[in-house]
Tab-separated table of C-alpha atoms and ligand atoms in Angstrom:
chain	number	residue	atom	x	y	z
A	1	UNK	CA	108.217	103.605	135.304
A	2	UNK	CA	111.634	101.780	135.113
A	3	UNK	CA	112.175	98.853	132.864
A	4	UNK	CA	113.226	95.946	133.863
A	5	UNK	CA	113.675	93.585	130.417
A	6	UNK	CA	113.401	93.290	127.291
A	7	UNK	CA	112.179	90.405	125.095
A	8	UNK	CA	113.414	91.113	121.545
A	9	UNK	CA	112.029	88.840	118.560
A	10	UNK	CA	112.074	88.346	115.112
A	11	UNK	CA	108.808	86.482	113.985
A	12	UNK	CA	107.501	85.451	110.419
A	13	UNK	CA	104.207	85.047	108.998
A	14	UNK	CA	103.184	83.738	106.028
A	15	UNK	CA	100.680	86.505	104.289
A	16	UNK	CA	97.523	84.948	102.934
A	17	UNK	CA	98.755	86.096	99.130
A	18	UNK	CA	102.176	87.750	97.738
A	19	UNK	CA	101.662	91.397	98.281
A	20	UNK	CA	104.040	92.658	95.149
A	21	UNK	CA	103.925	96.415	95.084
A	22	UNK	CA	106.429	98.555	92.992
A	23	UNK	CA	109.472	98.071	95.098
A	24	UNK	CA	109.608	94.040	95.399
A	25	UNK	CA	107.126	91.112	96.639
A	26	UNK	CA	106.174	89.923	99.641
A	27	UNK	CA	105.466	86.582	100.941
A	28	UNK	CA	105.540	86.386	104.142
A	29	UNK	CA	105.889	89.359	106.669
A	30	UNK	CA	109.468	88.982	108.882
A	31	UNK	CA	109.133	91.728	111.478
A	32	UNK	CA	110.662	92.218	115.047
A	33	UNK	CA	108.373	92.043	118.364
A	34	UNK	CA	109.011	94.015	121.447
A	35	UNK	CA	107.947	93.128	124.666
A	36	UNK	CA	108.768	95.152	127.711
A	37	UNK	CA	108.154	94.325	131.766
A	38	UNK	CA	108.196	97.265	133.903
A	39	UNK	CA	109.808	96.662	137.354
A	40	UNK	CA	106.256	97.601	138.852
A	41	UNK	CA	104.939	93.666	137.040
A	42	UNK	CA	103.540	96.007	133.906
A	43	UNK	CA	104.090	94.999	130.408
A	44	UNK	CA	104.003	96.371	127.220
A	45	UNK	CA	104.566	95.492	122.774
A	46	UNK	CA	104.928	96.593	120.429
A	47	UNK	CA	105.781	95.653	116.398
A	48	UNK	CA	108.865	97.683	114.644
A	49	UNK	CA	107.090	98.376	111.307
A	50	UNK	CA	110.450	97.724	109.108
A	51	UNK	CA	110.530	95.292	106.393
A	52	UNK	CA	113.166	92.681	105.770
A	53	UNK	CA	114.905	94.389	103.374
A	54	UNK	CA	115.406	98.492	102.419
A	55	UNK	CA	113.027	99.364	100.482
A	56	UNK	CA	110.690	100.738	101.435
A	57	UNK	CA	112.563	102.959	103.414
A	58	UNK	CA	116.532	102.749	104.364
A	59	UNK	CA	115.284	100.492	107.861
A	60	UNK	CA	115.069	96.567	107.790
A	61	UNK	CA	114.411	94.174	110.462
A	62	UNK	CA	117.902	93.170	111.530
A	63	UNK	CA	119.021	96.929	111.064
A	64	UNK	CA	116.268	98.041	113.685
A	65	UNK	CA	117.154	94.722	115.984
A	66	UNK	CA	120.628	96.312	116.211
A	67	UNK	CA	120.103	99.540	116.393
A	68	UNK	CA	117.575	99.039	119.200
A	69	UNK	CA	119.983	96.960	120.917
A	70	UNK	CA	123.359	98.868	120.318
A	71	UNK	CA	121.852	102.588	120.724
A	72	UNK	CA	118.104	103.173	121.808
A	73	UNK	CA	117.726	101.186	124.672
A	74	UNK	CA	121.141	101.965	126.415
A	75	UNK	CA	119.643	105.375	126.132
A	76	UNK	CA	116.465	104.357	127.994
A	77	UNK	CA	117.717	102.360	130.835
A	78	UNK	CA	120.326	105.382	131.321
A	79	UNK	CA	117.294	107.489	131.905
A	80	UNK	CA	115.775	105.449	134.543
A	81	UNK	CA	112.166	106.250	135.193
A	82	UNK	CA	110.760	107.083	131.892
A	83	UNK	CA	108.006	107.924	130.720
A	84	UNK	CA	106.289	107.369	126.846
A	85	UNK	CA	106.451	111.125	126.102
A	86	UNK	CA	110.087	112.019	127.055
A	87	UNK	CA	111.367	109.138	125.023
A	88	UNK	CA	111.526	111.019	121.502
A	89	UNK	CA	114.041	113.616	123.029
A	90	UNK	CA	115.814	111.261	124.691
A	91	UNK	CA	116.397	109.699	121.393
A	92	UNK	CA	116.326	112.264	119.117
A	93	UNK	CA	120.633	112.643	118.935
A	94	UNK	CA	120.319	109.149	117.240
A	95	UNK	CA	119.703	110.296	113.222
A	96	UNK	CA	116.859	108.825	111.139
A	97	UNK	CA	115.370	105.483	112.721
A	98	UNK	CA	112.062	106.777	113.211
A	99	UNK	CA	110.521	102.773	113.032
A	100	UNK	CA	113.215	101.645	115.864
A	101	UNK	CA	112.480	104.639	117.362
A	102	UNK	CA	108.844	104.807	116.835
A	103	UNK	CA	109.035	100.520	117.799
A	104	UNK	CA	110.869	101.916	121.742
A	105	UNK	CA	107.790	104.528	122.527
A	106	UNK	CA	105.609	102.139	121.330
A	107	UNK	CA	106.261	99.597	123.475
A	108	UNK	CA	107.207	102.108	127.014
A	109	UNK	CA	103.250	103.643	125.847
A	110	UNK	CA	101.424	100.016	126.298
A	111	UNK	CA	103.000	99.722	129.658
A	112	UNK	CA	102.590	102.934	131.187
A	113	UNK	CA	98.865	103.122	129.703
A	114	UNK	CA	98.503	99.324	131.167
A	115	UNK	CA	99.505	100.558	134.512
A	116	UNK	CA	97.196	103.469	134.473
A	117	UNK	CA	94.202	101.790	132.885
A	118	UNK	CA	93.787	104.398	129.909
A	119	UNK	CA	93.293	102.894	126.125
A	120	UNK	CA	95.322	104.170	123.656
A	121	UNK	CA	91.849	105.379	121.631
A	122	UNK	CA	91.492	107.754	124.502
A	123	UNK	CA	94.808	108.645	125.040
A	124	UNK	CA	95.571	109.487	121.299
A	125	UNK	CA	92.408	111.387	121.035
A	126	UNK	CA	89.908	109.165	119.632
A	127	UNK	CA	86.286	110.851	118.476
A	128	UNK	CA	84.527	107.585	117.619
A	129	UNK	CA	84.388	104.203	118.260
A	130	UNK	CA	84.686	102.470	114.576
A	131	UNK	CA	86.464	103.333	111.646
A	132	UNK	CA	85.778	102.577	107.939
A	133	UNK	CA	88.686	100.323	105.992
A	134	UNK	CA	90.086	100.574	103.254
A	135	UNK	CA	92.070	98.079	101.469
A	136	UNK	CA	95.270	98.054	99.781
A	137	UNK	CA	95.736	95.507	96.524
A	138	UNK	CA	99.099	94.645	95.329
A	139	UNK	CA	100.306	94.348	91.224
A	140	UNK	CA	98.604	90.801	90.127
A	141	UNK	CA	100.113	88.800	86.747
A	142	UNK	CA	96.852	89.799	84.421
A	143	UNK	CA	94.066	92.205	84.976
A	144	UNK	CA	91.719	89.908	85.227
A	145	UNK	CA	93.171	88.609	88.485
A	146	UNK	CA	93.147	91.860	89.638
A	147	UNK	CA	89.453	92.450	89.149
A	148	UNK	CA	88.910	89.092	90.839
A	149	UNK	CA	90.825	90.217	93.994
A	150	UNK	CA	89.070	93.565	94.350
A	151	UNK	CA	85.631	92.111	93.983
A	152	UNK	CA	86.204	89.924	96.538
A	153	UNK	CA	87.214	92.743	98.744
A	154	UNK	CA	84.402	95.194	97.957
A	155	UNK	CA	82.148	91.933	98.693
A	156	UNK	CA	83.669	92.129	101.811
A	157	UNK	CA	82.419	94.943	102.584
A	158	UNK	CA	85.904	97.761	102.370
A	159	UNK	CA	84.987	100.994	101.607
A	160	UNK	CA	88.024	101.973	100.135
A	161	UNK	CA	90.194	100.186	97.103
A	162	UNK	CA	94.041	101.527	96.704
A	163	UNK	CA	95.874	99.779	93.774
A	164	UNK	CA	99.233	99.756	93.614
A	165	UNK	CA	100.760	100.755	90.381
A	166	UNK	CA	104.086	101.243	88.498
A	167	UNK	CA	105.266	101.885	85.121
A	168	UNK	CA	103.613	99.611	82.407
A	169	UNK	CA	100.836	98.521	85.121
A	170	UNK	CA	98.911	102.097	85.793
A	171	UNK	CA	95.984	102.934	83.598
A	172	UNK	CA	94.905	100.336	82.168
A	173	UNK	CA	94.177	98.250	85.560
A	174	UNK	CA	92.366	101.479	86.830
A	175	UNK	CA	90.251	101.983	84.007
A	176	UNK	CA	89.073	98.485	84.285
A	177	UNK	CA	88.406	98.342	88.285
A	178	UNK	CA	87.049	102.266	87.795
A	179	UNK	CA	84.412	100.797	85.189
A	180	UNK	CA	83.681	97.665	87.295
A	181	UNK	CA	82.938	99.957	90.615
A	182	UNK	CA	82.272	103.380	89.105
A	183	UNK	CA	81.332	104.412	92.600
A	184	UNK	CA	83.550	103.275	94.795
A	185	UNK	CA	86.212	105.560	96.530
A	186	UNK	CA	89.555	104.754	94.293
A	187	UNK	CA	93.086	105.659	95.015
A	188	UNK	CA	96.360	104.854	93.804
A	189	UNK	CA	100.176	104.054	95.554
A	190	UNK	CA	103.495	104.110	93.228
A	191	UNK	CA	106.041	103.783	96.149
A	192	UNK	CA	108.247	106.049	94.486
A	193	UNK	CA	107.986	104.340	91.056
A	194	UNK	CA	107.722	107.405	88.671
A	195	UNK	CA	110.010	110.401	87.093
A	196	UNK	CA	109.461	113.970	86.739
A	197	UNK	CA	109.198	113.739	83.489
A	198	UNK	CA	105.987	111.428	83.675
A	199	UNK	CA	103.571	113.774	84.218
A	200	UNK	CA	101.972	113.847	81.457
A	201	UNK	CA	101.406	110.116	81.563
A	202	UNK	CA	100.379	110.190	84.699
A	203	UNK	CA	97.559	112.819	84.144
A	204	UNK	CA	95.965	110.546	82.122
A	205	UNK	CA	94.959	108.831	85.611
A	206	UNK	CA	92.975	112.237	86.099
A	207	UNK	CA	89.612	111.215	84.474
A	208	UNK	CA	89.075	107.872	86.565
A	209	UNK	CA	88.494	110.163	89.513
A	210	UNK	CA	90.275	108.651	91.981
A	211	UNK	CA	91.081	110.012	95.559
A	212	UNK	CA	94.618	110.583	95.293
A	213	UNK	CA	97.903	109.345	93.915
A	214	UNK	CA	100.243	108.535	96.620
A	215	UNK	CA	103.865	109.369	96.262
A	216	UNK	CA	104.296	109.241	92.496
A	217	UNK	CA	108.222	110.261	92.408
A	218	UNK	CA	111.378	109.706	94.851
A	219	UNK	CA	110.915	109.907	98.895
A	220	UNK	CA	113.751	113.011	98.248
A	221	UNK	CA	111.477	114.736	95.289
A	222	UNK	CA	109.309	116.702	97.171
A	223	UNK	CA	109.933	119.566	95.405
A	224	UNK	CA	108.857	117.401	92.190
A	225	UNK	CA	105.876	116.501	93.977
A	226	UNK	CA	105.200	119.850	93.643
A	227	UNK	CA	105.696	120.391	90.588
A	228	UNK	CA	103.552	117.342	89.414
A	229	UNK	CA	100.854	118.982	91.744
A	230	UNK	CA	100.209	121.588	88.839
A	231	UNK	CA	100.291	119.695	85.904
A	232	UNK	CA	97.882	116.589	87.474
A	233	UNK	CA	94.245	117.129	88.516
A	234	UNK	CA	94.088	114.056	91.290
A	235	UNK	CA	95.524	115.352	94.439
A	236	UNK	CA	99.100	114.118	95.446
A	237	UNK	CA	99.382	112.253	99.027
A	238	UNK	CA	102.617	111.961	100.222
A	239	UNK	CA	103.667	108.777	101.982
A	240	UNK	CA	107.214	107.444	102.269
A	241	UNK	CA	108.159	111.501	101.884
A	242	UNK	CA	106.647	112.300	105.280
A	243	UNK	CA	109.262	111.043	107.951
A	244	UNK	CA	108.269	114.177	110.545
A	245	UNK	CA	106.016	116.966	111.746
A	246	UNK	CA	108.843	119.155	109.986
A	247	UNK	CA	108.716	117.267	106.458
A	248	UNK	CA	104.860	117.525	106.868
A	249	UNK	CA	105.113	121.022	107.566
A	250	UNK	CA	107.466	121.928	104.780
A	251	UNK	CA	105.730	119.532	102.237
A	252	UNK	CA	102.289	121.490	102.861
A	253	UNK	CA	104.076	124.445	102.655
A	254	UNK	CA	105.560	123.654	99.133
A	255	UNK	CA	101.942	122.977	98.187
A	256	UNK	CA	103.797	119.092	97.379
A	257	UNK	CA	100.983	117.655	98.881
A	258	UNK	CA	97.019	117.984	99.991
A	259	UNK	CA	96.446	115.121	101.697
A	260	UNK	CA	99.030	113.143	104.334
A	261	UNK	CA	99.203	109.566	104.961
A	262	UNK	CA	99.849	109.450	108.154
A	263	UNK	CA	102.023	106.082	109.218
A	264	UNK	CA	103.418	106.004	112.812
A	265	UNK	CA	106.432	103.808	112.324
A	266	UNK	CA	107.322	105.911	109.677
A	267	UNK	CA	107.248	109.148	111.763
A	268	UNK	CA	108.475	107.754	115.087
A	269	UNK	CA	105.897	107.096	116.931
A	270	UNK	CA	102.498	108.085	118.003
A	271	UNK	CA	103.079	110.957	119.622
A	272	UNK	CA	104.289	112.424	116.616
A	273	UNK	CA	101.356	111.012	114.407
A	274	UNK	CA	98.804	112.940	116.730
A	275	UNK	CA	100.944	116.037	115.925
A	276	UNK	CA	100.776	115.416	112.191
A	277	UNK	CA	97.269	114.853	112.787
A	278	UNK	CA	96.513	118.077	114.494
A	279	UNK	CA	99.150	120.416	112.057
A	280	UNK	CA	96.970	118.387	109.340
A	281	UNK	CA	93.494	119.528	111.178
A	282	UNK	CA	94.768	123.062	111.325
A	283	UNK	CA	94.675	123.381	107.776
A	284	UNK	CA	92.341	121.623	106.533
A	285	UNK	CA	94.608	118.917	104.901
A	286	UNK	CA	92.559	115.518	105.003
A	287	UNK	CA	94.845	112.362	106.622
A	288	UNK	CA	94.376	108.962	106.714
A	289	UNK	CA	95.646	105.934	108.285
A	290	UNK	CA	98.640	104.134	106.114
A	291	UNK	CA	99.525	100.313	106.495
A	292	UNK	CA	102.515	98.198	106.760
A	293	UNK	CA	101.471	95.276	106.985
A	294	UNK	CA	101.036	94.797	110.491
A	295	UNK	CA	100.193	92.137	112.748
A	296	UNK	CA	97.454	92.616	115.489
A	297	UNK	CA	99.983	94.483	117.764
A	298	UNK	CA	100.575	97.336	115.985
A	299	UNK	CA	96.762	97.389	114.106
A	300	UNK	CA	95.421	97.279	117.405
A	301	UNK	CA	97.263	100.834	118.157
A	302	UNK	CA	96.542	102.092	114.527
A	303	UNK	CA	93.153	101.766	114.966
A	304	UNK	CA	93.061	103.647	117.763
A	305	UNK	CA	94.942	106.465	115.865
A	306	UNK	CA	92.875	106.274	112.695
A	307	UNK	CA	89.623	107.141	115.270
A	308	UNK	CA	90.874	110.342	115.952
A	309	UNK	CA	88.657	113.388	114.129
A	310	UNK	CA	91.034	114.437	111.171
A	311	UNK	CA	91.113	111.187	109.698
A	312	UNK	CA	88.861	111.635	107.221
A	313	UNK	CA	89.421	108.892	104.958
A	314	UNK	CA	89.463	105.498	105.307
A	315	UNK	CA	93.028	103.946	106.093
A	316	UNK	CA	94.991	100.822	105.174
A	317	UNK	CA	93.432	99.554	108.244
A	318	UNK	CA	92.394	96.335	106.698
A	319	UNK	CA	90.931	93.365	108.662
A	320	UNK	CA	93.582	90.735	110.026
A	321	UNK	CA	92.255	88.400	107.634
A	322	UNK	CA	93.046	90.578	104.410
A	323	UNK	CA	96.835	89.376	105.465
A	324	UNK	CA	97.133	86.400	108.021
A	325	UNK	CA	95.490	83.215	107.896
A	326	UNK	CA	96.367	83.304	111.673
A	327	UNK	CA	97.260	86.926	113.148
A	328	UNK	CA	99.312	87.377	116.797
A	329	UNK	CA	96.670	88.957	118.494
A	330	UNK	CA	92.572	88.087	118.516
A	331	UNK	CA	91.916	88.875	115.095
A	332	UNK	CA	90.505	91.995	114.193
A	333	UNK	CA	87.260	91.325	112.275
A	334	UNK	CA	85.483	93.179	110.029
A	335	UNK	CA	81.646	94.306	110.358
A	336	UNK	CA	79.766	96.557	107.501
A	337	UNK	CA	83.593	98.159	106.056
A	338	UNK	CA	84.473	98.767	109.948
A	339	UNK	CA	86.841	97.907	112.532
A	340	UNK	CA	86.211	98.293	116.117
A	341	UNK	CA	88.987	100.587	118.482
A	342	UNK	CA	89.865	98.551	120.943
A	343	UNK	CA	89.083	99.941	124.447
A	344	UNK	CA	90.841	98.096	126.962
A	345	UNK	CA	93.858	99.424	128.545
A	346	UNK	CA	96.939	99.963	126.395
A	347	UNK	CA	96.816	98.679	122.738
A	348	UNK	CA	94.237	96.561	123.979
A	349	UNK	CA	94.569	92.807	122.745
A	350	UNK	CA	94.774	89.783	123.655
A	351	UNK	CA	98.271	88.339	122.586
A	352	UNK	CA	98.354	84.672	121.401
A	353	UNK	CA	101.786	83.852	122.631
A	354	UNK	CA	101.833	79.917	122.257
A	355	UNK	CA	101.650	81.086	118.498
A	356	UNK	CA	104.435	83.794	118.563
A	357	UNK	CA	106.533	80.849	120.133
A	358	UNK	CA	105.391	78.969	117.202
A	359	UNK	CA	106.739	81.386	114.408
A	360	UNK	CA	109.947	82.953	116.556
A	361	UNK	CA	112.621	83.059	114.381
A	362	UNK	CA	115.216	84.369	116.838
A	363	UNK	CA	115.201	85.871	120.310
A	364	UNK	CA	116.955	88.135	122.617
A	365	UNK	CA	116.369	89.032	126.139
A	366	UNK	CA	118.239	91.989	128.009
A	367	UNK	CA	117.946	93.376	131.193
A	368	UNK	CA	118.612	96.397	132.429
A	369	UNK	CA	121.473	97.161	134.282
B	1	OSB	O1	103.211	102.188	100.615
B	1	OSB	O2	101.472	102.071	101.792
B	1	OSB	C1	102.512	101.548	101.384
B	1	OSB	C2	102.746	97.992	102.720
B	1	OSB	C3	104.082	97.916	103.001
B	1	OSB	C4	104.900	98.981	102.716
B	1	OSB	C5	104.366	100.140	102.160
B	1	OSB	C6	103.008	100.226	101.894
B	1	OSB	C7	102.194	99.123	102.140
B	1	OSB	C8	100.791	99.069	101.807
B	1	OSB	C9	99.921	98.089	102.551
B	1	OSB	O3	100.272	99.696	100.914
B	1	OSB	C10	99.211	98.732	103.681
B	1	OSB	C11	98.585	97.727	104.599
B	1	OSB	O4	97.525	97.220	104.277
B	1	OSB	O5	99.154	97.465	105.675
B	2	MG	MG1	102.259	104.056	100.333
């Protein structure tokens, strides 16, 4: 397959409510669109998964525009006829990146698996044709609103609640939603929020029995993770920490974590999520499906990933109206606490580009030489 252009965007969407997690709040969700034609009339997207500003991780937007412009696809038209599974090597002198990166083979994967009429579901591996949801529920001003917001969720039908915590907003909002919904499957995210030395706060989380607690201390800590592994009773998930199949393997290795969130922008790519996946199977490490937010473009190709057989939990695979009023792509909607995998070739949606028009920001088109 050789590419013949590239349609760079940066879009904005308003999200249906602030999502304020320990790092920052957001409104609306800026993010950068890929579109790809093939010189054989195949096309393919993808969504770069970075946020508008570092913090999350050291990527942002602009930072992936430019370094997808400057460095990763020189590299690709150099190769010429590519393929989705030699594009990690090919790319793999540039350090770090992995959601530029990850944004490239995203986009090269829709087209080839376009052109050869395969879904990403069965390409990845998928074992099943829906997968439970979970949702993910950011800090709200009083506990009250809090309860509010999750009840309207489990009404909805998601069979999984994460709240988001930090400092001075941890037990007391799980003790209320774990007395409201003593049976539903619970789990908390810090984003990095907490110390070393609050472990003992932090195993007072340990009789609310919640799932997990994902990545309590610094994306760097791991050894710290480990540490807090012995002194807390609810298994540590690492999220932000896991940027490879190497950092998965070393983190399991360090006992620093028991379950892996497994989020494909964050690790470059599919390809390397299914090997996560797989190392994960191996040893009987449980992995689920992490969020960021993403429109119907990269859901669509999540979805497919969270089908495959290791993912035991349910993901932040949320329906498209738990963020958009209006999403890119025919909106994924929820039945019973599931979403459907798409099975049509590629990521398998329909785009809704009169809207993406609507909400461009900026745009960039370059061909290849
Ligand atoms: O840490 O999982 C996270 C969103 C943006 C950045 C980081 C995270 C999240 C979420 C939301 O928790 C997941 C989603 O529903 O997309
Ligand atoms: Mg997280």
């Amino acid at each position: 397959m050789r590419i013949k252009e590239v349609d760079l965007r940066i879009i904005n969407l308003p999200l249906v409510r602030p999502f304020r997690t320990s790092f920052g709040t957001q409104y609306e969700r800026e993010l950068l669109l890929m579109k790809i034609t093939t010189q054989d009339g195949s096309e393919g997207w993808a969504e770069c998964v970075a946020m508008s500003e570092p913090l999350y991780s050291p990527e942002y937007t602009f930072a992936s525009q430019d370094v997808i412009e400057r460095f990763l696809l020189p590299k690709i038209f150099e190769a010429g006829d590519i393929r989705a599974e030699e594009v990690a090597d090919l790319l793999r002198p540039f350090l770090g990146h992995q959601m530029s990166k990850a944004c490239v083979e995203t986009a090269i994967l829709d087209a080839q698996l376009k052109l050869e009429g395969i879904s990403f579901g069965s390409y990845l591996g998928s074992s099943r044709e829906l997968i439970d949801c979970g949702v993910s529920v950011g800090i709200t001003s009083t506990i009250d609103a809090l309860a509010q917001e999750v009840s309207q969720y489990v009404d909805e039908g998601y069979r999984r609640i994460k709240l988001k915590i930090e400092p001075g907003w941890d037990i007391e909002p799980v003790r209320v939603i774990r007395e409201l919904f003593p049976d539903m499957p619970l789990q908390v995210d810090a984003n990095q929020a907490y110390s070393r030395e609050d472990a003992d706060h932090l195993k007072q989380l340990d009789p609310f029995n919640l799932l997990l607690i994902e990545q309590p201390l610094d994306e760097h800590d791991v050894l710290g993770h480990a540490m807090l592994a012995k002194v807390v009773k609810t298994p540590i998930c690492l999220d932000e920490s896991i940027t490879s199949l190497e950092s998965a393997r070393d983190a399991l290795a360090l006992k620093a974590t028991t379950i892996i969130n497994i989020k494909p922008g964050r690790v470059g790519g599919y390809l390397e999520s299914v090997k996560i996946h797989d190392l994960c199977v191996e040893n009987d490490i449980p992995v689920w499906c992490g969020g960021m937010l993403e429109t119907g473009i990269g859901r669509a190709a999540n979805i497919a990933l969270a089908s495959l057989a290791g993912f035991t939990l349910p993901g932040d695979t949320s329906a498209s109206s738990r963020y958009y009023h209006r999403d890119i792509t025919t909106p994924f909607v929820m039945q019973d606490g599931q979403l459907r995998v798409p099975s049509g070739p590629g990521i398998g949606v329909d785009i809704d580009l009169d809207f993406i028009d609507e909400i461009t920001t900026s745009r960039k088109l370059i061909l290849a030489p």
